[in-house]
Short mmCIF file of C-alpha atoms in Angstrom, two decimals:
data_model
loop_
_atom_site.label_atom_id
_atom_site.label_comp_id
_atom_site.label_asym_id
_atom_site.label_seq_id
_atom_site.Cartn_x
_atom_site.Cartn_y
_atom_site.Cartn_z
CA UNK H 2 2.63 33.71 6.96
CA UNK H 3 3.42 31.28 9.78
CA UNK H 4 5.65 31.15 12.79
CA UNK H 5 9.16 29.77 12.76
CA UNK H 6 9.42 25.99 12.59
CA UNK H 7 11.38 26.05 15.84
CA UNK H 8 8.33 27.28 17.72
CA UNK H 9 6.58 24.76 20.00
CA UNK H 10 3.13 25.80 18.76
CA UNK H 11 1.97 27.11 15.43
CA UNK H 12 0.62 30.56 14.70
CA UNK H 13 -1.67 31.35 11.82
CA UNK H 14 -1.43 34.91 10.50
CA UNK H 15 -4.75 36.48 9.45
CA UNK H 16 -5.71 39.95 8.21
CA UNK H 17 -8.80 41.79 9.37
CA UNK H 18 -10.97 43.74 6.96
CA UNK H 19 -10.04 47.05 8.62
CA UNK H 20 -6.32 46.56 8.99
CA UNK H 21 -3.48 45.44 6.76
CA UNK H 22 -1.50 44.32 9.81
CA UNK H 23 -1.67 40.57 10.53
CA UNK H 24 -3.00 39.46 13.88
CA UNK H 25 -1.68 36.22 15.30
CA UNK H 26 -4.11 33.48 16.25
CA UNK H 27 -2.68 30.76 18.49
CA UNK H 28 -3.27 27.17 17.45
CA UNK H 29 -3.32 24.09 19.61
CA UNK H 30 -1.76 22.06 16.82
CA UNK H 31 2.06 21.69 16.98
CA UNK H 32 3.81 23.56 14.18
CA UNK H 33 6.49 20.93 13.74
CA UNK H 34 5.45 18.18 11.38
CA UNK H 35 6.53 14.80 12.81
CA UNK H 36 9.54 13.53 10.91
CA UNK H 37 7.87 10.16 10.42
CA UNK H 38 4.97 11.87 8.59
CA UNK H 39 7.33 13.57 6.15
CA UNK H 40 9.12 10.26 5.60
CA UNK H 41 5.77 8.58 4.92
CA UNK H 42 5.00 11.17 2.22
CA UNK H 43 8.31 10.31 0.53
CA UNK H 44 7.50 6.59 0.80
CA UNK H 45 4.05 7.12 -0.72
CA UNK H 46 5.47 9.09 -3.61
CA UNK H 47 7.93 6.27 -4.30
CA UNK H 48 5.24 3.58 -3.99
CA UNK H 49 2.69 4.00 -6.77
CA UNK H 50 1.91 0.26 -6.84
CA UNK H 51 2.33 -2.79 -4.60
CA UNK H 52 5.41 -3.63 -6.68
CA UNK H 53 6.97 -0.25 -6.03
CA UNK H 54 6.05 -0.36 -2.32
CA UNK H 55 7.78 -3.72 -2.01
CA UNK H 56 10.82 -2.42 -3.88
CA UNK H 57 11.04 0.69 -1.68
CA UNK H 58 10.64 -1.40 1.49
CA UNK H 59 13.39 -3.73 0.27
CA UNK H 60 15.68 -0.78 -0.33
CA UNK H 61 15.11 0.56 3.19
CA UNK H 62 15.70 -2.85 4.77
CA UNK H 63 18.89 -3.46 2.81
CA UNK H 64 20.18 0.00 3.78
CA UNK H 65 19.57 -0.92 7.44
CA UNK H 66 21.67 -4.07 7.16
CA UNK H 67 18.95 -6.67 6.55
CA UNK H 68 20.08 -9.64 4.47
CA UNK H 69 17.95 -10.65 1.49
CA UNK H 70 16.88 -14.30 1.45
CA UNK H 71 15.50 -16.41 -1.40
CA UNK H 72 12.66 -18.82 -0.78
CA UNK H 73 14.27 -21.09 -3.37
CA UNK H 74 17.50 -21.46 -1.37
CA UNK H 75 18.33 -22.87 2.07
CA UNK H 76 18.43 -20.36 4.93
CA UNK H 77 21.41 -19.98 7.25
CA UNK H 78 19.97 -17.96 10.14
CA UNK H 79 21.41 -17.03 13.52
CA UNK H 80 20.40 -15.07 16.64
CA UNK H 81 21.05 -11.37 16.10
CA UNK H 82 20.50 -11.70 12.36
CA UNK H 83 18.19 -9.50 10.26
CA UNK H 84 16.56 -10.87 7.13
CA UNK H 85 13.85 -10.32 4.51
CA UNK H 86 12.39 -11.93 1.41
CA UNK H 87 9.82 -10.98 -1.22
CA UNK H 88 7.23 -12.93 -3.18
CA UNK H 89 5.82 -11.92 -6.57
CA UNK H 90 7.72 -8.63 -6.18
CA UNK H 91 4.55 -7.36 -4.44
CA UNK H 92 4.71 -8.71 -0.88
CA UNK H 93 7.50 -8.82 1.68
CA UNK H 94 8.36 -10.43 5.01
CA UNK H 95 11.17 -9.05 7.17
CA UNK H 96 12.35 -10.27 10.56
CA UNK H 97 15.02 -9.74 13.19
CA UNK H 98 16.08 -12.58 15.49
CA UNK H 99 16.77 -11.68 19.11
CA UNK H 100 20.25 -12.43 20.41
CA UNK H 101 18.63 -14.24 23.36
CA UNK H 102 16.28 -16.23 21.16
CA UNK H 103 15.70 -19.84 22.21
CA UNK H 104 13.84 -22.45 20.11
CA UNK H 105 10.11 -22.29 20.80
CA UNK H 106 10.09 -18.59 21.69
CA UNK H 107 7.38 -16.50 20.08
CA UNK H 108 7.29 -14.27 17.02
CA UNK H 109 5.90 -10.75 17.46
CA UNK H 110 4.40 -9.92 14.08
CA UNK H 111 2.82 -6.83 12.51
CA UNK H 112 0.90 -7.55 9.33
CA UNK H 113 -0.36 -5.01 6.76
CA UNK H 114 -0.89 -4.85 3.00
CA UNK H 115 0.70 -3.14 0.01
CA UNK H 116 -2.25 -3.03 -2.40
CA UNK H 117 -5.01 -0.43 -2.81
CA UNK H 118 -8.16 -0.25 -4.96
CA UNK H 119 -7.37 0.94 -8.48
CA UNK H 120 -8.14 0.29 -12.15
CA UNK H 121 -5.79 -2.29 -13.71
CA UNK H 122 -5.16 -2.67 -17.43
CA UNK H 123 -6.89 -5.58 -19.15
CA UNK H 124 -4.83 -8.24 -20.99
CA UNK H 125 -6.15 -6.75 -24.22
CA UNK H 126 -6.48 -3.05 -23.43
CA UNK H 127 -6.64 -1.39 -26.86
CA UNK H 128 -10.01 0.32 -27.43
CA UNK H 129 -10.78 2.57 -30.40
CA UNK H 130 -14.13 4.34 -30.64
CA UNK H 131 -15.56 7.80 -31.21
CA UNK H 132 -12.30 9.05 -32.67
CA UNK H 133 -10.33 8.27 -29.51
CA UNK H 134 -7.85 5.67 -28.35
CA UNK H 135 -8.84 4.44 -24.89
CA UNK H 136 -7.41 1.89 -22.48
CA UNK H 137 -9.53 -0.99 -21.21
CA UNK H 138 -9.32 -1.50 -17.44
CA UNK H 139 -10.60 -3.86 -14.76
CA UNK H 140 -11.66 -2.48 -11.38
CA UNK H 141 -9.51 -3.93 -8.59
CA UNK H 142 -11.04 -3.94 -5.11
CA UNK H 143 -13.86 -1.78 -3.81
CA UNK H 144 -12.81 1.66 -4.94
CA UNK H 145 -14.77 4.89 -4.88
CA UNK H 146 -14.60 4.87 -8.65
CA UNK H 147 -16.25 8.25 -9.20
CA UNK H 148 -13.19 9.88 -7.61
CA UNK H 149 -11.01 8.67 -10.49
CA UNK H 150 -12.83 10.83 -13.04
CA UNK H 151 -11.17 14.04 -14.24
CA UNK H 152 -7.83 13.19 -12.60
CA UNK H 153 -4.44 13.45 -14.27
CA UNK H 154 -3.57 9.78 -14.51
CA UNK H 155 -0.72 7.56 -15.64
CA UNK H 156 0.39 3.95 -15.32
CA UNK H 157 2.86 1.98 -13.23
CA UNK H 158 3.64 -1.62 -12.39
CA UNK H 159 5.69 -4.62 -13.50
CA UNK H 160 6.77 -5.34 -17.08
CA UNK H 161 8.12 -8.59 -18.52
CA UNK H 162 10.88 -8.00 -21.06
CA UNK H 163 13.06 -9.99 -23.40
CA UNK H 164 15.86 -7.56 -24.12
CA UNK H 165 18.06 -8.31 -27.11
CA UNK H 166 21.02 -7.20 -25.00
CA UNK H 167 20.19 -9.99 -22.50
CA UNK H 168 20.02 -12.57 -25.33
CA UNK H 169 16.28 -12.91 -24.94
CA UNK H 170 16.31 -13.87 -21.25
CA UNK H 171 12.99 -12.99 -19.59
CA UNK H 172 13.32 -10.21 -17.01
CA UNK H 173 10.90 -8.50 -14.62
CA UNK H 174 11.27 -4.73 -14.36
CA UNK H 175 9.32 -1.96 -12.65
CA UNK H 176 8.00 1.01 -14.56
CA UNK H 177 6.15 4.22 -13.76
CA UNK H 178 5.36 7.03 -16.15
CA UNK H 179 5.54 10.18 -14.05
CA UNK H 180 3.76 12.43 -16.55
CA UNK H 181 -0.04 12.31 -16.96
CA UNK H 182 -0.86 10.29 -20.09
CA UNK H 183 -4.49 9.21 -19.55
CA UNK H 184 -7.71 10.67 -18.17
CA UNK H 185 -11.28 9.51 -17.50
CA UNK H 186 -13.44 12.50 -18.48
CA UNK H 187 -16.87 13.02 -16.95
CA UNK H 188 -19.92 13.83 -19.04
CA UNK H 189 -20.80 17.54 -19.09
CA UNK H 190 -23.80 18.47 -16.95
CA UNK H 191 -25.49 19.85 -20.07
CA UNK H 192 -25.74 16.24 -21.30
CA UNK H 193 -26.66 14.78 -17.89
CA UNK H 194 -29.01 17.29 -16.27
CA UNK H 195 -30.09 15.00 -13.40
CA UNK H 196 -26.65 14.00 -12.18
CA UNK H 197 -26.80 16.23 -9.08
CA UNK H 198 -30.23 15.00 -8.03
CA UNK H 199 -30.08 11.35 -9.05
CA UNK H 200 -26.38 10.79 -8.35
CA UNK H 201 -23.33 10.00 -10.42
CA UNK H 202 -23.53 6.27 -11.20
CA UNK H 203 -20.96 5.41 -13.85
CA UNK H 204 -20.94 2.02 -15.52
CA UNK H 205 -17.38 0.84 -14.96
CA UNK H 206 -17.44 -1.39 -18.05
CA UNK H 207 -18.69 1.14 -20.60
CA UNK H 208 -17.90 4.56 -19.10
CA UNK H 209 -14.63 4.05 -17.22
CA UNK H 210 -12.01 3.56 -19.94
CA UNK H 211 -9.25 6.19 -19.68
CA UNK H 212 -8.57 8.20 -22.84
CA UNK H 213 -5.02 7.89 -24.15
CA UNK H 214 -5.10 10.01 -27.32
CA UNK H 215 -7.22 11.01 -30.28
CA UNK H 216 -7.24 8.24 -32.85
CA UNK H 217 -5.81 10.40 -35.63
CA UNK H 218 -2.89 11.63 -33.50
CA UNK H 219 -2.18 8.24 -32.00
CA UNK H 220 -2.17 6.52 -35.36
CA UNK H 221 -0.05 9.28 -36.88
CA UNK H 222 2.55 8.71 -34.16
CA UNK H 223 2.47 4.99 -34.97
CA UNK H 224 2.75 5.55 -38.74
CA UNK H 225 5.78 7.75 -38.15
CA UNK H 226 7.40 5.09 -35.96
CA UNK H 227 6.74 2.33 -38.50
CA UNK H 228 8.16 4.46 -41.31
CA UNK H 229 11.32 5.12 -39.30
CA UNK H 230 11.77 1.40 -38.64
CA UNK H 231 11.21 0.61 -42.31
CA UNK H 232 13.79 3.19 -43.34
CA UNK H 233 16.25 1.73 -40.88
CA UNK H 234 15.61 -1.77 -42.29
CA UNK H 235 15.90 -0.51 -45.87
CA UNK H 236 12.32 -1.53 -46.76
CA UNK H 237 10.68 -0.10 -49.89
CA UNK H 238 6.98 0.86 -50.08
CA UNK H 239 5.91 -2.60 -51.23
CA UNK H 240 7.62 -4.32 -48.31
CA UNK H 241 6.18 -1.77 -45.92
CA UNK H 242 2.62 -2.41 -47.15
CA UNK H 243 3.15 -6.16 -46.87
CA UNK H 244 4.33 -5.81 -43.26
CA UNK H 245 1.28 -3.71 -42.38
CA UNK H 246 -1.10 -6.33 -43.81
CA UNK H 247 0.61 -9.18 -41.96
CA UNK H 248 0.61 -7.37 -38.63
CA UNK H 249 -2.23 -8.57 -36.42
CA UNK H 250 -4.31 -6.26 -34.28
CA UNK H 251 -2.21 -5.39 -31.22
CA UNK H 252 -3.39 -6.22 -27.67
CA UNK H 253 -2.32 -2.75 -26.54
CA UNK H 254 -2.09 0.56 -28.35
CA UNK H 255 1.35 0.94 -29.96
CA UNK H 256 1.43 4.47 -28.57
CA UNK H 257 1.14 3.12 -25.01
CA UNK H 258 3.88 0.57 -25.67
CA UNK H 259 6.06 3.34 -27.09
CA UNK H 260 5.63 5.38 -23.90
CA UNK H 261 6.54 2.35 -21.77
CA UNK H 262 9.52 1.57 -23.97
CA UNK H 263 10.78 5.13 -23.58
CA UNK H 264 10.63 4.80 -19.78
CA UNK H 265 12.29 1.36 -19.81
CA UNK H 266 14.88 2.32 -22.44
CA UNK H 267 13.96 -0.65 -24.58
CA UNK H 268 12.36 -1.44 -27.93
CA UNK H 269 8.56 -1.79 -27.85
CA UNK H 270 8.92 -5.25 -29.41
CA UNK H 271 10.94 -6.34 -26.35
CA UNK H 272 7.89 -5.89 -24.10
CA UNK H 273 6.36 -9.35 -23.59
CA UNK H 274 3.58 -8.59 -21.10
CA UNK H 275 2.85 -6.46 -18.05
CA UNK H 276 0.79 -5.93 -14.91
CA UNK H 277 -0.02 -2.22 -14.95
CA UNK H 278 -2.19 -0.12 -12.68
CA UNK H 279 -3.76 3.24 -13.37
CA UNK H 280 -2.12 5.73 -10.99
CA UNK H 281 -2.87 9.30 -9.94
CA UNK H 282 0.07 11.58 -10.74
CA UNK H 283 -0.71 14.16 -8.04
CA UNK H 284 2.00 13.84 -5.38
CA UNK H 285 1.28 12.99 -1.75
CA UNK H 286 1.65 16.09 0.44
CA UNK H 287 1.37 17.49 3.94
CA UNK H 288 -1.83 19.59 4.01
CA UNK H 289 -4.32 21.46 6.12
CA UNK H 290 -4.20 25.04 7.38
CA UNK H 291 -2.29 23.84 10.43
CA UNK H 292 -0.24 21.32 8.39
CA UNK H 293 -1.78 18.45 10.35
CA UNK H 294 -2.97 16.20 7.50
CA UNK H 295 -1.53 13.98 4.82
CA UNK H 296 -3.36 14.12 1.47
CA UNK H 297 -2.55 11.10 -0.64
CA UNK H 298 -3.72 8.04 -2.46
CA UNK H 299 -2.96 4.58 -1.02
CA UNK H 300 -2.91 5.59 2.65
CA UNK H 301 -4.97 2.42 2.99
CA UNK H 302 -2.77 0.63 3.61
CA UNK H 303 0.72 1.94 2.91
CA UNK H 304 0.54 4.11 6.03
CA UNK H 305 0.27 0.98 8.19
CA UNK H 306 2.94 -0.80 6.14
CA UNK H 307 5.35 2.09 6.57
CA UNK H 308 4.76 2.40 10.33
CA UNK H 309 5.36 -1.34 10.73
CA UNK H 310 8.56 -1.14 8.69
CA UNK H 311 9.90 1.84 10.62
CA UNK H 312 9.03 0.20 13.95
CA UNK H 313 11.01 -2.89 12.97
CA UNK H 314 13.99 -0.74 12.00
CA UNK H 315 13.92 1.35 15.19
CA UNK H 316 12.79 -1.04 17.93
CA UNK H 317 15.22 -1.97 20.71
CA UNK H 318 16.16 1.51 21.87
CA UNK H 319 15.75 3.25 18.52
CA UNK H 320 18.35 1.53 16.38
CA UNK H 321 16.97 -1.97 15.99
CA UNK H 322 19.21 -3.37 18.74
CA UNK H 323 18.58 -7.08 19.46
CA UNK H 324 20.82 -7.62 22.49
CA UNK H 325 17.97 -8.17 24.95
CA UNK H 326 15.39 -9.56 22.53
CA UNK H 327 14.25 -13.11 23.31
CA UNK H 328 11.88 -13.59 20.38
CA UNK H 329 11.66 -12.73 16.70
CA UNK H 330 10.36 -9.35 15.49
CA UNK H 331 8.60 -9.69 12.16
CA UNK H 332 6.57 -7.66 9.68
CA UNK H 333 4.56 -9.11 6.81
CA UNK H 334 3.26 -6.79 4.08
CA UNK H 335 0.90 -8.64 1.76
CA UNK H 336 -0.58 -8.07 -1.66
CA UNK H 337 -4.22 -8.73 -2.64
CA UNK H 338 -5.92 -7.82 0.67
CA UNK H 339 -8.40 -5.64 -1.19
CA UNK H 340 -9.71 -8.65 -3.11
CA UNK H 341 -9.84 -11.22 -0.31
CA UNK H 342 -6.17 -12.21 0.21
CA UNK H 343 -6.50 -15.59 -1.54
CA UNK H 344 -3.32 -15.58 -3.59
CA UNK H 345 0.30 -16.68 -3.46
CA UNK H 346 1.31 -13.22 -2.30
CA UNK H 347 -1.74 -12.64 -0.09
CA UNK H 348 -2.39 -13.26 3.61
CA UNK H 349 -4.47 -16.30 2.65
CA UNK H 350 -1.35 -17.88 1.18
CA UNK H 351 1.54 -19.59 2.93
CA UNK H 352 3.96 -16.68 3.23
CA UNK H 353 3.91 -16.13 7.01
CA UNK H 354 3.46 -19.82 7.82
CA UNK H 355 6.49 -20.61 5.65
CA UNK H 356 8.53 -17.82 7.23
CA UNK H 357 7.77 -18.93 10.80
CA UNK H 358 8.22 -22.61 10.01
CA UNK H 359 11.53 -22.21 8.21
CA UNK H 360 12.91 -19.69 10.71
CA UNK H 361 12.01 -21.76 13.77
CA UNK H 362 13.58 -24.87 12.25
CA UNK H 363 16.68 -23.07 10.96
CA UNK H 364 17.36 -21.66 14.42
CA UNK H 365 17.35 -25.14 16.02
CA UNK H 366 21.02 -25.49 15.30
CA UNK H 367 20.62 -27.82 12.38
CA UNK H 368 19.17 -30.67 14.44
CA UNK H 369 15.76 -32.15 13.73
CA UNK H 370 13.04 -29.96 15.21
CA UNK H 371 11.79 -31.11 18.61
CA UNK H 372 8.19 -32.32 18.87
CA UNK H 373 5.72 -29.51 18.30
CA UNK H 374 8.40 -26.83 17.82
CA UNK H 375 6.50 -24.78 15.24
CA UNK H 376 3.14 -25.27 16.97
CA UNK H 377 4.58 -24.13 20.32
CA UNK H 378 6.21 -21.17 18.60
CA UNK H 379 2.91 -20.08 17.07
CA UNK H 380 1.01 -20.37 20.35
CA UNK H 381 3.60 -18.09 21.98
CA UNK H 382 3.39 -15.63 19.11
CA UNK H 383 1.21 -12.53 18.65
CA UNK H 384 -0.02 -10.74 15.52
CA UNK H 385 -0.99 -7.11 15.11
CA UNK H 386 -3.21 -6.87 12.02
CA UNK H 387 -2.76 -3.24 10.95
CA UNK H 388 -5.23 -1.72 8.51
CA UNK H 389 -6.60 1.81 8.36
CA UNK H 390 -9.68 2.71 10.42
CA UNK H 391 -12.69 4.95 9.78
CA UNK H 392 -12.34 8.33 11.50
CA UNK H 393 -15.51 10.16 12.52
CA UNK H 394 -16.64 12.22 9.51
CA UNK H 395 -17.96 15.69 10.47
CA UNK H 396 -20.48 15.67 7.61
CA UNK H 397 -21.72 12.12 8.22
CA UNK H 398 -21.58 11.69 11.99
CA UNK H 399 -24.62 9.40 11.99
CA UNK H 400 -22.54 6.72 10.25
CA UNK H 401 -20.68 5.98 13.50
CA UNK H 402 -21.87 4.31 16.68
CA UNK H 403 -21.82 7.10 19.27
CA UNK H 404 -19.59 5.33 21.82
CA UNK H 405 -17.12 4.15 19.20
CA UNK H 406 -16.30 7.12 17.00
CA UNK H 407 -12.53 7.28 16.39
CA UNK H 408 -11.04 10.74 16.05
CA UNK H 409 -7.82 11.98 14.55
CA UNK H 410 -4.95 12.74 16.95
CA UNK H 411 -6.44 10.40 19.58
CA UNK H 412 -4.45 7.20 19.16
CA UNK H 413 -4.43 3.96 17.20
CA UNK H 414 -7.90 2.42 16.87
CA UNK H 415 -8.54 -1.08 18.25
CA UNK H 416 -11.24 -2.72 16.09
CA UNK H 417 -13.88 -5.05 17.54
CA UNK H 418 -16.59 -7.16 15.91
CA UNK H 419 -18.70 -9.83 17.61
CA UNK H 420 -19.12 -11.66 14.30
CA UNK H 421 -15.35 -12.12 13.89
CA UNK H 422 -14.92 -9.68 11.02
CA UNK H 423 -12.02 -8.53 13.18
CA UNK H 424 -9.90 -10.98 15.20
CA UNK H 425 -9.63 -8.83 18.35
CA UNK H 426 -10.48 -10.40 21.71
CA UNK H 427 -10.54 -8.79 25.16
CA UNK H 428 -7.18 -10.42 25.88
CA UNK H 429 -5.43 -9.35 22.69
CA UNK H 430 -6.83 -5.81 22.98
CA UNK H 431 -5.56 -5.55 26.56
CA UNK H 432 -2.07 -6.77 25.72
CA UNK H 433 -1.83 -4.33 22.81
CA UNK H 434 -3.08 -1.40 24.91
CA UNK H 435 -0.61 -2.19 27.69
CA UNK H 436 2.28 -1.96 25.22
CA UNK H 437 1.13 1.59 24.46
CA UNK H 438 0.60 2.42 28.13
CA UNK H 439 4.28 1.68 28.78
CA UNK H 440 5.10 4.69 26.60
CA UNK H 441 2.13 6.89 27.56
CA UNK H 442 0.46 6.41 24.16
CA UNK H 443 -3.37 6.66 23.88
CA UNK H 444 -5.65 4.19 22.11
CA UNK H 445 -9.32 4.24 21.07
CA UNK H 446 -11.94 1.70 20.02
CA UNK H 447 -14.19 1.09 17.02
CA UNK H 448 -17.34 -0.99 16.59
CA UNK H 449 -19.47 -0.71 13.47
CA UNK H 450 -23.16 0.14 13.83
CA UNK H 451 -25.53 -2.85 13.98
CA UNK H 452 -27.46 -1.52 10.99
CA UNK H 453 -24.36 -1.37 8.78
CA UNK H 454 -22.09 -3.99 7.27
CA UNK H 455 -18.56 -4.43 8.58
CA UNK H 456 -15.42 -4.73 6.50
CA UNK H 457 -12.69 -7.20 7.34
CA UNK H 458 -8.92 -7.49 7.30
CA UNK H 459 -6.07 -9.97 7.14
CA UNK H 460 -6.51 -10.49 10.90
CA UNK H 461 -9.20 -13.20 10.86
CA UNK H 462 -7.48 -14.96 7.92
CA UNK H 463 -4.09 -15.22 9.62
CA UNK H 464 -5.54 -15.94 13.05
CA UNK H 465 -7.55 -18.83 11.59
CA UNK H 466 -4.76 -20.29 9.49
CA UNK H 467 -1.94 -19.92 12.02
CA UNK H 468 -3.66 -20.20 15.39
CA UNK H 469 -1.93 -16.99 16.49
CA UNK H 470 -3.43 -14.55 18.98
CA UNK H 471 -4.41 -11.47 16.98
CA UNK H 472 -5.58 -7.90 17.46
CA UNK H 473 -6.98 -5.75 14.64
CA UNK H 474 -5.96 -2.09 14.74
CA UNK H 475 -5.62 0.93 12.47
CA UNK H 476 -4.87 4.61 12.02
CA UNK H 477 -8.05 6.73 11.66
CA UNK H 478 -8.53 8.26 8.23
CA UNK H 479 -11.14 9.89 5.99
CA UNK H 480 -12.02 9.21 2.33
CA UNK H 481 -11.00 5.54 2.51
CA UNK H 482 -10.76 3.93 -0.96
CA UNK H 483 -10.89 7.31 -2.70
CA UNK H 484 -8.21 8.14 -5.23
CA UNK H 485 -7.23 10.81 -2.69
CA UNK H 486 -7.44 9.99 1.04
CA UNK H 487 -6.46 11.88 4.19
CA UNK H 488 -5.13 11.14 7.66
CA UNK H 489 -3.42 13.04 10.47
CA UNK H 490 0.34 13.57 10.65
CA UNK H 491 0.30 13.11 14.42
CA UNK H 492 -1.54 9.80 14.03
CA UNK H 493 1.32 8.43 11.93
CA UNK H 494 3.77 9.35 14.68
CA UNK H 495 1.53 7.76 17.33
CA UNK H 496 1.16 4.58 15.26
CA UNK H 497 4.91 4.29 14.71
CA UNK H 498 5.59 4.74 18.43
CA UNK H 499 2.85 2.25 19.38
CA UNK H 500 4.22 -0.39 16.99
CA UNK H 501 7.73 0.17 18.31
CA UNK H 502 6.42 -0.19 21.88
CA UNK H 503 4.81 -3.48 20.83
CA UNK H 504 8.17 -4.85 19.70
CA UNK H 505 9.94 -3.47 22.77
CA UNK H 506 7.50 -4.46 25.53
CA UNK H 507 5.22 -7.29 24.41
CA UNK H 508 7.36 -10.17 25.73
CA UNK H 509 7.50 -8.64 29.20
CA UNK H 510 3.75 -7.87 29.28
CA UNK H 511 2.82 -11.31 27.99
CA UNK H 512 5.03 -13.01 30.58
CA UNK H 513 3.12 -11.15 33.31
CA UNK H 514 -0.28 -12.53 32.20
CA UNK H 515 -1.87 -15.89 32.95
CA UNK H 516 -2.19 -18.41 30.14
CA UNK H 517 -5.55 -17.64 28.53
CA UNK H 518 -5.86 -21.13 27.05
#
């Protein structure tokens, strides 16, 4: 049992061996789960793929009064306006123009990404061997692939359709199959006696294909479907046999297409193509004995994306007010960070540059842009590159540098790297910390050990391409790139408040600092 949720601190009831009566043990962890953490869990459960994350973000922005723009149309923007646009249905930029905006004023930007490591279905995914129907997949990003074995899996993503009801017009629709339909089974220890001493080292080409069905059951389902269609068409046995001979080997198992068609309420023949990811069906949840953790896939980096989105919606006194804002508040949530960002929808593309360029010019009142308008705007701008950070692991403490070991519940992590794997400088770190200090929010620092490699983020890419001052930061987490990750509920609240403080206070703090150029 636990104490009432109205209590300011949690109590954990335990029973001693000699008594049936519970004794109460006080905990230093607050019993109330931050509302933002619960909202993040809902967001994660709605966002199985980068497509779904972009769709859910779009829904939230539209509900808050943001106007959807098209990159293919001209933009009519004005101070006090709130806007967003998407690209490839998998990345999104949203921005709010201050009512006191003047041409040349800076953009305060938080960047994150919507994608996570996962298996993705191959263009020809149908595999039949050993009496089973399996699904061929490609590994996307640097996942901890062993964690995907023995999980209850399904698929989700974007499907291209030509519905007869739409007269064959090509449409793009999202799909997710909530029930578990595939699984990657491990080999029994009886057939791999050395696995615990030599390690589990699966070959992702030959041993990583999820099982969809037994061949006999899958083909029986297909035979039944074909027979039903033939009966509906009035075909006799001869015609049916002729159709079977003419039919070429399908790129995907008909059973898989039938499952997708059921979800999409369409005919399997109306499915033209798709971009599908393998997804874990286990829901994201609040966990831990003291309810202080979030257990979920895709925390890297949907947690950062969500905090950025919520900060944009609630900056300016909590309701997104723009009355005293002199700049432009912006978030950019990219696809393809896990594979280097070099794509149309990635941070290596033109998405942010286009957004800043078009917005700055559109807000000039229709006149030709003054000399250097966009360049001046960018040099007055600031980017927070938000990507999850490595929390100190209690079982692997030697993997952290002793003076830079981020902990949960201790603030957003500022990331540093002398070799520019992160874009942080002393100046950008100071400005970001001072935004937090305005609200009494703590921060901490991370540097990778010299004898270990360092990952990277969208920070150096955007800083290089745009010439924008940048700081790399992140929420500390464990199990990064596992199918199931974990972070602290309080850290999500701290991150949201820090990002909101950045939008609220950066202009004032920047104005009180000398020009570092």
